[in-house]
Amino acid sequence: MRYSPSSEFDSVRVWRRVIGYFLVGGLLVIGGFGYWAWLQTAQQIHDKLHIEARLAANSAESVFQGLTDDLPYLALQLSDRGGASLVDDYGLLKTYQDHHPYVASFVLFSPDGQMLLNTARPCCGVGLPDPRMHPAFLKSLRKTLNVPGVWIGQTQQGLVLHDWRIPVRYVVRDEYGNARMILQASVLLSYLVKQWVRDPLLADTALGLLRMDGLHIARVPAPDPQSLYETRMTGPLATILKTDPQTRSGAFDGVVGADGQHRIGEYVRLSNFPVVAYASAPWRLVIWHWWTGVSPFLGLGLLSLAGFVGLTRMQVLRERRHATELADRARRNVLTGLPNRFALMEWLDERLAQQPSSLVLLRVDLADFHDINTALGPHAGDQTLLETARRILAIGQAAGGFVAHGGGDEFDIALPGATLINANGLAHAPLSGLGAPLEIDGRILRLQAGIGIGCYPQDAQDSAGLLRVVDSALYSAKLEGKSAIALYDPASGDLSNARVSFQHSIERALDGDEFLLHYQPMVRMRDGKIVSVEALVRWNDPDRGMVPPGEFIPLAESTGRIGAIGDWVFRRACRTAASWLSDSPDLRVSINLSAVQFNSPDLIGKLRRELRASEVPADNIEVEVTETAVMQDVERSLGVLNGLHALGLSLAIDDFGTGYSSLAYLRRLPAQIIKIDQSFVRDLDTDPEDLAIVRAIVALAKALGRRTIAEGIENARQWRLLQGLGVDYGQGYWLSRPLPEAELRRLLRRDGGYMRQLRERAELEG
């Protein structure tokens, strides 16, 4: 008779069924009572939160309504004065402020953003900051001009007092409706919220004001005010306001963006303003109140069931451990203990479901393993597989990969993030590791293996497809011989071989001098004279012709060869600049430094050697570093830039404006030139915000004694606008495309004619 494991548990199942019925009945009674208590607790907390939200709404409504009534009156007084005396305006506003403690200051701005007076400072205009130097603040002021009444702005740190305040603004207009001034009352955030926290009805309550567009006006507590008041909320309350903007009050529940906690809350809309006041409590507080209320009653019931639960738990845990052991055995190779082919498929399914950018699968097959097994015996074969598993596991884990033993003498290494470009190089690591001497039963062996490569998403889109293509690639590797590597190729190897040979072509181009430089002029804005040229690398491939930089630069970056290309560009540009000295002694050559070069520890020494070898004066060379590269590590970048400056090189910050955080560090950087990023120049003649940003950058550069270059000039109107803004130099296709060296020399020889032609084009197109 065949043994059935189920018979062993028949009596246990009957016993468990009886106990189960008893447990279900007891739990239903306890659960019903607990649910009723939960509803009561939640309702009590919602009632308390609604009261706090209503009180917060009333206090905020009082402040904002008072300003709504008073600001138009003050604006009328200012308008009647006709702007004749800022001293009188200052006195009027200062008197009002002294009787309203919640107002930190009154501020008057001109329509273009200039701060005319601030009651937090002596009258008038002396030592006041210029909002036009702050693009975000200027943008906020410009929005006010389109609002007909009182406008509650975004909570910010003041430019003068640096405290957090809510700007409430009103536009002072003349009789024709034209804006004369912007009047701002800065409401102290601390005054507004201090009465909220005096006697809270619940601990850990958060109270706040939220505009209908999802921006916070106030919140207490505010763990990170800078992030809080600049981030548009997407939590449950913001979703309700967006879905139903006419809502007046209600409840919300979910994870809030302000502190990342799961909260329940109540909200009340202010009567006359697009703002809601809310009060919320963390979910754990509800649980705590519920538990403290029901625990004495639940304790007795739970204790009565504890014995029954303990008995069943022992049985369930024993069965669960047994099931886990069986599942683990089903997913591991018995000999090596590595995940097997089934576990590999599970891992690939899970990883590919996350849609990674790339993944490479290597299949390693030992060559001549059958001979080892036959000649030395199964024990030697097992020892060989164990040592192979140890070496491949070490290699795979070092590369951040997943290693599996599919069975027999085949192993798999899955490498997330690896790409088709570097797959061939990654495959050499297992070959090298397996080639190290291996002693089995007193004999020294050197293992060889064939490796097949499959890549996601180029070769397959799912795990089953990836396993098929890597098997096909391994078959191709075996046909090539021992220690061969093959990429999967559905087109008889043409596609994959082309990609691998493209990688090798970069090495050949460096050795064969296939790279060349084109030069794009930079001209002086006031007269169009060419003062410098930017060296731009090009690749003249003998097989494909002129390869666009957008195709080979990313490949060079991903293979680690961008540094070598950058070194070649600097060397060639210096030698070319030296050859121009007799004809154009004042012409500078601008050279871009890649992030890899900029982070190289030997950068200063390498550039010093190239300058000496080319015998070009350092002041004829200008290096450009992107703002992004500088801002990655500001303190280190300062040291590198000071070293470049000490060599006598001119320094330029490229792509300026794409990372506003660098504005605070600009005064510390020894860079003489700022290149305004072309994203701001491209729509300069159609986008007022881009125009304002460029104006602010130019003003800031002039204040700090820096010169500016606008790149990407595409038409005469942009040229005229940039001239009017005071930009020093310009660059772009409208001025000149990048030119080969010979064409550039001809252009430089007729510099006067070029300047004349440029003026004529500007007049004709302008």
Tab-separated table of N, CA and C in Angstrom, residues 12 304 413 554 660 671:
chain	number	residue	atom	x	y	z
A	12	VAL	N	-6.040	15.599	13.044
A	12	VAL	CA	-5.677	16.979	13.358
A	12	VAL	C	-6.615	17.947	12.660
A	304	SER	N	-9.110	34.805	26.568
A	304	SER	CA	-9.867	33.555	26.532
A	304	SER	C	-9.614	32.766	25.255
A	413	ILE	N	24.544	34.724	-15.489
A	413	ILE	CA	24.782	35.964	-14.742
A	413	ILE	C	23.894	37.036	-15.358
A	554	PRO	N	27.730	60.251	-26.876
A	554	PRO	CA	27.177	59.364	-25.847
A	554	PRO	C	27.877	58.015	-25.786
A	660	TYR	N	19.685	76.987	-10.839
A	660	TYR	CA	19.651	78.275	-10.151
A	660	TYR	C	20.418	78.260	-8.833
A	671	ALA	N	35.484	82.621	-12.360
A	671	ALA	CA	35.158	82.601	-13.786
A	671	ALA	C	34.891	84.021	-14.272
